[in-house]
Coordinates of C-alpha atoms and ligand atoms in Angstrom, one line a residue:
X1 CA 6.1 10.0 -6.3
X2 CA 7.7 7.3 -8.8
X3 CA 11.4 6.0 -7.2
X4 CA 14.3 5.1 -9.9
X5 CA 17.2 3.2 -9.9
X6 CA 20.9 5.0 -9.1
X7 CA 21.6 2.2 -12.1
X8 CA 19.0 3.1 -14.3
X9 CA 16.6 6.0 -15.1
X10 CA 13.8 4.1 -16.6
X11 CA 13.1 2.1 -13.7
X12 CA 9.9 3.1 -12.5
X13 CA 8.3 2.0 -9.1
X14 CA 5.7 3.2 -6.7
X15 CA 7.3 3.6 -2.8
X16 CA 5.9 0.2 -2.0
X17 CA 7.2 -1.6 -4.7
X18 CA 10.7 -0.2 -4.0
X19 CA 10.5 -1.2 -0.1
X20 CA 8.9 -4.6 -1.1
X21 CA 11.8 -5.1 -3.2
X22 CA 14.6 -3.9 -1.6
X23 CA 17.3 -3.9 -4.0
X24 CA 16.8 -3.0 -8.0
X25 CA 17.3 -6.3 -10.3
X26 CA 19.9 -3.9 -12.2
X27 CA 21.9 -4.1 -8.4
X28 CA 21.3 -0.6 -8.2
X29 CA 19.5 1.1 -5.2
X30 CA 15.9 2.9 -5.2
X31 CA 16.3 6.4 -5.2
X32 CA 13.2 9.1 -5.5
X33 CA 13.1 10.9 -8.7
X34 CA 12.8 14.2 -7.1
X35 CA 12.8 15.3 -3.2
X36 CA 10.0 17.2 -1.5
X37 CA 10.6 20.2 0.1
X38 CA 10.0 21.5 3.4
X39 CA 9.5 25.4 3.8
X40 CA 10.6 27.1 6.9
X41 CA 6.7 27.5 7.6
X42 CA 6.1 23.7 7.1
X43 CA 9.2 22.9 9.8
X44 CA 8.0 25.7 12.3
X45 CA 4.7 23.6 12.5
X46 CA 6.6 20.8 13.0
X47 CA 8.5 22.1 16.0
X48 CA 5.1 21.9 18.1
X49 CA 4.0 18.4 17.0
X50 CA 5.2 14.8 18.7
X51 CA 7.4 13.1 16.9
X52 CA 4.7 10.5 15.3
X53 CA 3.2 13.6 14.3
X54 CA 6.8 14.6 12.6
X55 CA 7.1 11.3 11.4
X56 CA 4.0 10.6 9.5
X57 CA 3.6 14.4 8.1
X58 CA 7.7 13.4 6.7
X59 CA 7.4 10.1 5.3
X60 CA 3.5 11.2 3.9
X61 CA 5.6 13.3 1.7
X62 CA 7.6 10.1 0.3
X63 CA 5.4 7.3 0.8
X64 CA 2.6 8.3 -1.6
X65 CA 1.4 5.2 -2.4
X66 CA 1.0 4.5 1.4
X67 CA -2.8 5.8 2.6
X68 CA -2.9 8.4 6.1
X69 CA -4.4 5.8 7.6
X70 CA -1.9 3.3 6.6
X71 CA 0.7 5.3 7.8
X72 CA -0.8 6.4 10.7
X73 CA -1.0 2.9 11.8
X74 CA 2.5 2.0 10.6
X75 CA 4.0 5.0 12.6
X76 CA 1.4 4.5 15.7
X77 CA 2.6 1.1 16.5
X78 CA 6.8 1.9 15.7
X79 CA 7.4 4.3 18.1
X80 CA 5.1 3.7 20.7
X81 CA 5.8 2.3 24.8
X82 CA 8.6 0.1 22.5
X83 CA 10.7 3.0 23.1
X84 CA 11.9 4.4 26.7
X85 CA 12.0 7.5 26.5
X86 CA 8.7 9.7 25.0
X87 CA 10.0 11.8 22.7
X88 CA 11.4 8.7 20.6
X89 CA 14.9 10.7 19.9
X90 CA 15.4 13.1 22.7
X91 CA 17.9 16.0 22.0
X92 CA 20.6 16.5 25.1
X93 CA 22.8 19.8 24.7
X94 CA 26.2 19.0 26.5
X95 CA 28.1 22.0 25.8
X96 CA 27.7 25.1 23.9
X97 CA 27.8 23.6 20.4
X98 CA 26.8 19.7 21.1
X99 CA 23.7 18.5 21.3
X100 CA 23.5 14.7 21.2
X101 CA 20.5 12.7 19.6
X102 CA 19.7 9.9 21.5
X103 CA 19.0 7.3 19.0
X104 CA 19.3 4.4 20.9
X105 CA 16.0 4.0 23.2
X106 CA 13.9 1.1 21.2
X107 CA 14.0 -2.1 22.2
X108 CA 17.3 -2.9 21.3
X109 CA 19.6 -0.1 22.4
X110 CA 20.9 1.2 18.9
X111 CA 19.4 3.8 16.3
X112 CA 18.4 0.9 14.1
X113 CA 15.3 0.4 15.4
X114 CA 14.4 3.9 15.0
X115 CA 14.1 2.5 11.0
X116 CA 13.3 -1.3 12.1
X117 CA 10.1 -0.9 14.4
X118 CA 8.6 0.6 11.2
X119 CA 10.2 -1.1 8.1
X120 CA 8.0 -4.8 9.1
X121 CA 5.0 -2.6 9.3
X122 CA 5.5 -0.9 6.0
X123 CA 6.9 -3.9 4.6
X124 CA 3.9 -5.7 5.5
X125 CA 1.5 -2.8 3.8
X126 CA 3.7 -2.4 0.9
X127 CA 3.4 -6.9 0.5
X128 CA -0.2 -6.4 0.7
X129 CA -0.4 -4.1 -2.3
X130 CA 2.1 -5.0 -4.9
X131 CA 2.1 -8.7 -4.0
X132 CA -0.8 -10.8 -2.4
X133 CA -0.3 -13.9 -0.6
X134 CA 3.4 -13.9 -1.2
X135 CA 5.8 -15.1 1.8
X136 CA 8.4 -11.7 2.6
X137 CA 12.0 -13.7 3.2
X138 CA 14.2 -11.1 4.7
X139 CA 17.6 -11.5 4.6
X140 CA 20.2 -10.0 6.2
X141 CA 24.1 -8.8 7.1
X142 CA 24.8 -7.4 9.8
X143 CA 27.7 -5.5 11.7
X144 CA 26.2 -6.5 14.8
X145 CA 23.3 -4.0 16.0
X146 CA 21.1 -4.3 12.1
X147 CA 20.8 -7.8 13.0
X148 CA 19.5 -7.7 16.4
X149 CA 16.8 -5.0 15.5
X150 CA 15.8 -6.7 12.5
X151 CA 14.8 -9.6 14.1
X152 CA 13.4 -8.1 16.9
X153 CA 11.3 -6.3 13.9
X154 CA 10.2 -8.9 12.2
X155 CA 9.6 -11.1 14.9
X156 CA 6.4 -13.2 14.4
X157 CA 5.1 -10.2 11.7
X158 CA 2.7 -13.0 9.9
X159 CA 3.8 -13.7 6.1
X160 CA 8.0 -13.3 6.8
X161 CA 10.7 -15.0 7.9
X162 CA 14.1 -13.8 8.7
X163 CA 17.5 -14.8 8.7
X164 CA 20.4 -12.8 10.0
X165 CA 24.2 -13.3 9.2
X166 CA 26.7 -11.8 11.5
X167 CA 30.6 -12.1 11.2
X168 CA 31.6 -14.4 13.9
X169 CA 34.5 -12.2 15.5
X170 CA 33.1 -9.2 14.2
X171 CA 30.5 -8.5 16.8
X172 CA 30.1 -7.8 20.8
X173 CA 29.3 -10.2 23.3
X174 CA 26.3 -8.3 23.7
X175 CA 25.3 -8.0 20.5
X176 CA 25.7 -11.3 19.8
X177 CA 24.0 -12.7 22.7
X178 CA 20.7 -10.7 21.8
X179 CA 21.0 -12.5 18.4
X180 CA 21.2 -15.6 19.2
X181 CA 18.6 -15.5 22.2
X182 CA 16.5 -14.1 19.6
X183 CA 12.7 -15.2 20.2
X184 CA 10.0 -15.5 17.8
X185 CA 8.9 -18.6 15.2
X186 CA 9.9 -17.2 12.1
X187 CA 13.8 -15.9 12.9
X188 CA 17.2 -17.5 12.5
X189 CA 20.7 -16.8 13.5
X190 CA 23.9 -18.1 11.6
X191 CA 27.5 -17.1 12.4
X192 CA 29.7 -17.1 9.5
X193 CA 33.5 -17.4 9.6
X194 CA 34.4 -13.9 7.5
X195 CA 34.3 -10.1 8.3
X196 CA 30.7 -8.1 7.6
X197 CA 32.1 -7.0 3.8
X198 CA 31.7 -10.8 3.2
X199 CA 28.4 -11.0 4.9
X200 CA 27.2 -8.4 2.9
X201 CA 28.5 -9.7 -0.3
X202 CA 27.1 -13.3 -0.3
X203 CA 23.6 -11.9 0.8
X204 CA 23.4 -9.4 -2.1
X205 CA 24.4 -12.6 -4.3
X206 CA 21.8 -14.7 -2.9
X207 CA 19.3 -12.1 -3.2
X208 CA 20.2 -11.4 -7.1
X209 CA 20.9 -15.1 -8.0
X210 CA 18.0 -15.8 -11.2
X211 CA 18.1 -19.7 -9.8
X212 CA 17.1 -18.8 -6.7
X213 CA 14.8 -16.3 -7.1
X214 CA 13.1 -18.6 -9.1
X215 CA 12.9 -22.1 -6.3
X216 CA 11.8 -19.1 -4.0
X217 CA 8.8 -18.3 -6.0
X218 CA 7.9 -21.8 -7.0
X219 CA 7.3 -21.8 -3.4
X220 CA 5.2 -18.1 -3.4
X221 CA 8.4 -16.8 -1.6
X222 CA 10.0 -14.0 -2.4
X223 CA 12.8 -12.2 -0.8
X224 CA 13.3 -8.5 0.5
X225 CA 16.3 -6.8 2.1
X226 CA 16.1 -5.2 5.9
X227 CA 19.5 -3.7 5.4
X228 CA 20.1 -0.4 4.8
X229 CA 19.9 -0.5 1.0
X230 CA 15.9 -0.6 1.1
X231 CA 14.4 2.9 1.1
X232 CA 12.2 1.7 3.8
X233 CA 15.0 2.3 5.9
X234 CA 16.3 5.7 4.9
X235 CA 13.2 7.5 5.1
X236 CA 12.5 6.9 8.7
X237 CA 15.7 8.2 9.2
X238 CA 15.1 11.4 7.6
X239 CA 12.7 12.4 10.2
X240 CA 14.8 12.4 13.2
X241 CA 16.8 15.1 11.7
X242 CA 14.5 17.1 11.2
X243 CA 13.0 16.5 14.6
X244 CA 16.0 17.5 16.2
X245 CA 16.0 20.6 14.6
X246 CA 12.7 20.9 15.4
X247 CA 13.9 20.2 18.7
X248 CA 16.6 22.5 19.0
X249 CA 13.9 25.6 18.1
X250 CA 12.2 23.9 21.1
X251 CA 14.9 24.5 23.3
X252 CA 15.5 27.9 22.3
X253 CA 19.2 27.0 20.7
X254 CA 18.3 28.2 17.0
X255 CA 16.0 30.3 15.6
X256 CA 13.7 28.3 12.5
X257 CA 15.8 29.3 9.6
X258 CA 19.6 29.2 11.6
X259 CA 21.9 26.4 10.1
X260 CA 22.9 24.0 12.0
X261 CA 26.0 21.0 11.7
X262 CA 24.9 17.2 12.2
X263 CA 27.6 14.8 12.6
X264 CA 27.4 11.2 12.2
X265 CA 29.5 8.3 13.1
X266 CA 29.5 6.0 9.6
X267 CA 29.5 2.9 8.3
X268 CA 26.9 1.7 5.3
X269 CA 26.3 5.3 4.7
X270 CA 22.7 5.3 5.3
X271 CA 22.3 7.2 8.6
X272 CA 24.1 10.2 7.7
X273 CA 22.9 9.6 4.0
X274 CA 19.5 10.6 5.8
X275 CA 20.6 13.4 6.6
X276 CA 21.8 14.2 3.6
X277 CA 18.2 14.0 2.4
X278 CA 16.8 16.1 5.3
X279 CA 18.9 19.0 4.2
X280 CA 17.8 18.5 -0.1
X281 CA 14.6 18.9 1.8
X282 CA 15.1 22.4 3.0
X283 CA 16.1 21.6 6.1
X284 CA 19.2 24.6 7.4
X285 CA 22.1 22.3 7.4
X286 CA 25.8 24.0 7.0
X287 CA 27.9 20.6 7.4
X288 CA 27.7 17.3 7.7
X289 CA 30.5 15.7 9.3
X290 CA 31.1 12.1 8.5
X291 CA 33.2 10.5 11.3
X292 CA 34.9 7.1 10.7
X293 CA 36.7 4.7 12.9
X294 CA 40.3 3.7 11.5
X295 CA 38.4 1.9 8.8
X296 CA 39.0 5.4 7.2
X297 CA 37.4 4.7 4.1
X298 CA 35.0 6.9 3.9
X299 CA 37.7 9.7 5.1
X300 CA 39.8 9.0 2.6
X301 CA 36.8 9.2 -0.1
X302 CA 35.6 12.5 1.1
X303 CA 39.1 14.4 1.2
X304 CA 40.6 13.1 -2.0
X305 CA 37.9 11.8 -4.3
X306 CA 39.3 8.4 -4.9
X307 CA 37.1 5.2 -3.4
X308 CA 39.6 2.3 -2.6
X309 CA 38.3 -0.8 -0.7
X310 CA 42.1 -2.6 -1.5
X311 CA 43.3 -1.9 2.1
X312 CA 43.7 -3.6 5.9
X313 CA 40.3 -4.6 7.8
X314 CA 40.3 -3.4 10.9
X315 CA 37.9 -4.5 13.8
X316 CA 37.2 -1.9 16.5
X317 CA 35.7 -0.8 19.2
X318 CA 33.2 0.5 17.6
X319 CA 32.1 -2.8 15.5
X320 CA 29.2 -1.4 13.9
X321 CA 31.2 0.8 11.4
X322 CA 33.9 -1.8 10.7
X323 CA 32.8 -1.4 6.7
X324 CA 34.7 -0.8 4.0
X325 CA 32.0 -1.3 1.0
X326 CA 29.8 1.3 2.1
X327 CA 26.5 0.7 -0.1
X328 CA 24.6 3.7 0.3
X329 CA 27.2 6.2 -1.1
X330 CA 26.0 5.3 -4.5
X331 CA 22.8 7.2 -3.4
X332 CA 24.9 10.2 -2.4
X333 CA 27.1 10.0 -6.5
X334 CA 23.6 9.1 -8.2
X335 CA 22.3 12.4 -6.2
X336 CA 25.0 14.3 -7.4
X337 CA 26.6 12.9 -11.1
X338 CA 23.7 10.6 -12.1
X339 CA 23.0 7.3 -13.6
X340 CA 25.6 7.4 -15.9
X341 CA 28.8 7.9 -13.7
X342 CA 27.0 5.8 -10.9
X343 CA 27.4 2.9 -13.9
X344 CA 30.7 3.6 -14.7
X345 CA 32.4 3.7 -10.8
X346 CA 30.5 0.9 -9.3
X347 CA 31.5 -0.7 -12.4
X348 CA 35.0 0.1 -11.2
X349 CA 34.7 -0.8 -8.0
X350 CA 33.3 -4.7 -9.0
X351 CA 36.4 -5.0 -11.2
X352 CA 39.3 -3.5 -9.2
X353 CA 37.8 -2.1 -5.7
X354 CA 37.9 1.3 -6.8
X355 CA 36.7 4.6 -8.3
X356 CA 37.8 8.3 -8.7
X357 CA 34.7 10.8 -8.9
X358 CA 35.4 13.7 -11.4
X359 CA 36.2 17.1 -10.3
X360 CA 33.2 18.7 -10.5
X361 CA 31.3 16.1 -8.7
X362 CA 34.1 15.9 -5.9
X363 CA 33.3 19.5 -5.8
X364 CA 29.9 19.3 -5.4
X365 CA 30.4 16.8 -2.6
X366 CA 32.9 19.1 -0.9
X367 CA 30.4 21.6 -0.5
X368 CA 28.1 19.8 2.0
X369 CA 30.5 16.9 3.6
X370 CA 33.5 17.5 6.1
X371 CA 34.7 13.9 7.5
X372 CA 37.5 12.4 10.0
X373 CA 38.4 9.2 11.7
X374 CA 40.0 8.1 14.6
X375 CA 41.8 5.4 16.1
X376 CA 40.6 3.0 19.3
X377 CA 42.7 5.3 21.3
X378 CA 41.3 8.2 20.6
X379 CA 37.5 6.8 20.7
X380 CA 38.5 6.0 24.2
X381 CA 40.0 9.3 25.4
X382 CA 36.7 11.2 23.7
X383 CA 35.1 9.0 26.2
X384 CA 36.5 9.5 29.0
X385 CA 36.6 13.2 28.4
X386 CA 33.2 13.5 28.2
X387 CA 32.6 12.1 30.8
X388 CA 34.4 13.7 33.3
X389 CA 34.1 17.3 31.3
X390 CA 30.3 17.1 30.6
X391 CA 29.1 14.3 32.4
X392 CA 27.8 12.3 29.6
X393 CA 28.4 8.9 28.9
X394 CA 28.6 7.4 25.6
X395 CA 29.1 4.5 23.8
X396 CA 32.2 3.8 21.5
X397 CA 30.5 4.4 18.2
X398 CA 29.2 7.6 19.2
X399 CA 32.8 8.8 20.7
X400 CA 34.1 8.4 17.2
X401 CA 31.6 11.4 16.0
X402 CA 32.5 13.1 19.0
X403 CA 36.5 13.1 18.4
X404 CA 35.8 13.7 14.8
X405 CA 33.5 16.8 15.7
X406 CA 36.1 18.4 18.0
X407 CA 38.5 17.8 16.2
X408 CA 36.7 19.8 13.1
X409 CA 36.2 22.5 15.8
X410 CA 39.5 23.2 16.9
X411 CA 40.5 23.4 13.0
X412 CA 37.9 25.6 11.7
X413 CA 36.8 27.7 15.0
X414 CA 33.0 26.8 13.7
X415 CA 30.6 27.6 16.1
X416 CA 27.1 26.7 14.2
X417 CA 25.3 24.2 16.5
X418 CA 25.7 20.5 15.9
X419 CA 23.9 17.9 16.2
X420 CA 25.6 15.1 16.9
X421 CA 23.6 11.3 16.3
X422 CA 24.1 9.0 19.2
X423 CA 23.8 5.4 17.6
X424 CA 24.1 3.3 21.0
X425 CA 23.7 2.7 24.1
X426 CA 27.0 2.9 26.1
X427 CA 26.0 -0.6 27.9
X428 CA 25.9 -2.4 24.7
X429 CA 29.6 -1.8 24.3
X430 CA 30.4 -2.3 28.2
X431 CA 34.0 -3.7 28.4
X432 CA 35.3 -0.8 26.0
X433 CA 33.3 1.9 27.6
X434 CA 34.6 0.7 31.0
X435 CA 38.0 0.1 30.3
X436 CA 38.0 3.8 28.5
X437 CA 36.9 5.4 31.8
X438 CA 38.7 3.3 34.1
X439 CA 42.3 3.6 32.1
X440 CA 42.8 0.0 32.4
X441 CA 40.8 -3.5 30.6
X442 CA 38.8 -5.6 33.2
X443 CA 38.8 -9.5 33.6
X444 CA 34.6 -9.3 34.4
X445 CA 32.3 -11.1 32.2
X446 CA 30.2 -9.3 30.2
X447 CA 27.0 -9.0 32.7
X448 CA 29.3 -8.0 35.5
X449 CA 30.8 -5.2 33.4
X450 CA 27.2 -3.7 33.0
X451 CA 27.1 -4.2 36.4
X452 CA 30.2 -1.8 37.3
X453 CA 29.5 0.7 34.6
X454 CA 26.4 0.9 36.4
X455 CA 27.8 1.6 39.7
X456 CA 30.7 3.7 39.1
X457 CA 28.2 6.0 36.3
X458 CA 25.1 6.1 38.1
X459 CA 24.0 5.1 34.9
X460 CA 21.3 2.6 34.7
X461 CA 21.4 -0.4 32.1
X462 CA 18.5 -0.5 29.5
X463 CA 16.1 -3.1 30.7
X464 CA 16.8 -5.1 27.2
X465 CA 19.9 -6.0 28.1
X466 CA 20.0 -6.5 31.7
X467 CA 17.4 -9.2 31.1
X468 CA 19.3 -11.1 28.3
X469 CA 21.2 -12.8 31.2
X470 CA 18.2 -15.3 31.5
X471 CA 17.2 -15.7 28.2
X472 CA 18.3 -19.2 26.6
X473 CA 20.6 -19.3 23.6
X474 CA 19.1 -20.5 20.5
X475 CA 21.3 -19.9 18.0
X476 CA 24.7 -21.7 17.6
X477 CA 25.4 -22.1 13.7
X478 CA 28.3 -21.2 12.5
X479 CA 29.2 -21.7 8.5
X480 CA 31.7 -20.9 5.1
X481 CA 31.2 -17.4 3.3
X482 CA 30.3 -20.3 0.6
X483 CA 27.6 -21.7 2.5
X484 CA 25.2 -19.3 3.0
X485 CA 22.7 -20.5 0.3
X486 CA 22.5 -23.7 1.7
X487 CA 21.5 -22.2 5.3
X488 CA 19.1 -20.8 3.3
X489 CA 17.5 -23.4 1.8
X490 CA 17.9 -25.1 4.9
X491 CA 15.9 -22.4 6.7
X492 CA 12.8 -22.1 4.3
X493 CA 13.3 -25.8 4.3
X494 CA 13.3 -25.7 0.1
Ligands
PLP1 C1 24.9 0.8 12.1 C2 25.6 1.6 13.1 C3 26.4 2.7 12.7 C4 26.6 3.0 11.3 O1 25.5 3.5 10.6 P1 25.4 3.5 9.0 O2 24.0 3.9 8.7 O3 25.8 2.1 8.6 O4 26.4 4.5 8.5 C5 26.9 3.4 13.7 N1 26.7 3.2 15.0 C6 26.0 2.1 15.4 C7 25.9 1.8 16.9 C8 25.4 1.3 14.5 O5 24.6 0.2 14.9

């Protein structure tokens, strides 16, 4: 199977080529020229397999280019003892509609690894055949949790190096403590003073700047993108849909065949985009329902048509989906009005931060995507109400796609079973979490908060985190929006 650019039709690339590179030299994104389908035979089978099994007989059907025994290897090693719990994304029904996916049990306590334990292996597979000897730079922008899993992917993975960009007030403590204890020989950490829009703006500059491309491969460097633009990410997030469905016909919820809803809190697009691609595979999906924080871009996109980055930043609780460029809907336009409108709006967008999709594509759109957003306050009552009405704890991110959800409910009285992805682990968000169930903000430090969520849940903290209290800060850097290409240069010491 040949991938395309959502810029251009007559890019051609084999799978590895489009996860070695990332991002298409036209700016556009890799996108596969046509999407292979699951029958309801092929996802029965499914539903008695492991989830490697699910995995590898999923992204076999995308990664052509990749051998079984590549693959098998690549999945093997990603979602092995790495992850807590056995069944990699457990399904936990909480009422009679909701059933939470659990996306958070790798190594760094959000759904990110569940496409970052795997992306360094393919990565390193894909470097292998389409480029020979060559040094992987990965580059990155983070929100907060991308970072942290990124490194902790690429950590020592021979032939890359990595260095991650987080906004300085834009993440947790927690999050940023994992960063910058960060081990390994070939990672580094750099604050920089902005939000994660300008993160994500100067890396895609960096990584499409001629001049630098070229001192990069004077050196045999070359760079290649761990963010959620690189298909290498999306496809391992396709299967974890369709292994909760899987799942669900486990349980004896659905019948193979029944639709079901997945809601998804949002940021870069790419998780729910996933899903998104799970259901052009045949998968039974009636809604997805695209949940936003009150950077309600994405809302606002979804009910009206109209893109429009020109408003107020906000930073939340729920810091991983403060975005308002959110990269991986031009997947979702090129899907449905092609190369030529996807040219046209993004053009748009450069020049004056926004677009308005046509009617027939907003229609198109319609069909499959509900969305809503909510405020801080809300995140934290959907907390607390969960908590005490079905005794389950979750973290701020994944509160947002529960409001959203019940709020969809209540309007539309639909009762089709839902999915809902669970992106964190509550403890990586302590001091909100807490302060949501306890009606009142604490004055404990960030390990002591893990500590009383702990107590007063029964909850126990993920073993990552508890043991970041004695790991050594390595990272301190801090720089300009316009400074990142020097911290690059100074990393690859070029
Ligand atoms: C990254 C992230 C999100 C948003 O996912 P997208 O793929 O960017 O939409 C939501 N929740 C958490 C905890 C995250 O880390």
């Amino acid at each position: 199977m040949n991938y395309l650019s959502t810029r251009d039709d007559n890019v051609r690339m084999t799978s590895s080529q489009a996860i070695a590179k990332g991002i298409s030299a036209d700016g556009g994104l890799f996108v596969p020229e046509e999407i292979p389908q699951l029958t309801s035979g092929d996802i029965s089978s499914l539903a008695g397999k492991s989830y490697i099994e699910r995995a590898k007989a999923v992204l076999g059907r995308f990664l052509t280019d990749f051998t079984p025994e590549e693959l098998d290897s690549c999945v093997r090693g990603a979602y092995g003892k790495n992850f807590s719990s056995e069944k990699v994304a457990p399904v936990v029904g909480i009422s009679d509609t909701m059933n939470i996916l659990e996306l958070f049990k790798g190594p760094t306590c959000a759904f990110k690894d569940m496409a970052l334990q795997i992306l360094p292996r393919l990565l390193t597979v894909a470097g292998g055949k389409t480029a020979k000897g060559t040094e992987i730079i990965i580059l990155v922008a983070t929100s907060g949790d991308t970072g942290k899993a990124a490194l902790e992917g690429f950590r020592d993975v021979e032939n890359t190096r990595i260095l991650v960009f987080y906004p300085s007030d834009g993440v947790s403590p927690m999050q940023k403590l994992q960063m910058c204890t960060q081990e390994g020989a070939n990672v580094a950490v750099s604050a920089i003073r902005g939000n994660f829009d300008d993160a994500q703006s100067g890396v895609k500059k960096i990584f499409t700047d001629p001049s630098i491309i070229e001192s990069l491969a004077n050196h045999n460097m070359a760079f290649s993108s761990a963010n959620s633009i690189n298909w290498g990410r999306l496809a391992p997030q396709i299967v974890y849909y369709i292994s909760a469905y899987c799942d669900l016909i486990g349980q004896g919820k659905i019948k193979c065949g029944d639709k079901i809803n997945i809601t998804v809190p949002t940021g870069n697009f790419g998780n729910i985009l996933a899903a998104y691609y799970a259901k052009l595979m045949g998968l039974p999906v009636n809604k997805l329902i695209c949940a936003s924080n009150s950077n309600s871009v994405l809302t606002d996109f979804l009910t009206t048509g109209t893109y429009d980055r020109n408003r107020e930043f906000h930073t939340t609780i729920s810091p991983s989906m403060d975005i308002l460029i959110s990269s991986n809907l031009e997947r979702l336009l090129h899907s449905v009005a092609g190369t030529k409108k996807v040219n046209e709006w993004m053009a748009s967008l450069a020049r004056t931060g926004k677009y308005t999709v046509d009617e027939k594509t907003f229609a198109a759109i319609r069909e499959t995507f509900e969305a809503g957003c909510c405020s801080d306050e809300e995140t934290k009552a959907a907390i607390a109400e969960t908590y005490r009405e079905k005794g389950y704890l979750c973290d701020t991110h994944t509160a947002v796609a529960v409001a959203v959800y019940e709020a969809y409910k209540e309007k539309t009285g639909d009762m089709t079973p839902t999915v809902i992805a669970s992106t964190a682990s509550p403890f990586k968000f302590s001091r909100a979490v807490l302060e949501a169930l306890e009606g009142k903000p604490s004055d404990l430090d960030e390990f002591d908060l893990v500590g009383r969520l702990s107590e007063i849940t029964g909850a126990e903290c993920p073993a990552p985190l508890a043991n970041l209290r004695n790991k050594p800060v390595r990272f301190t850097g801090c720089c300009e929006k316009d400074d990142m290409t020097s911290v690059v240069f100074d990393m690859l010491g070029i």
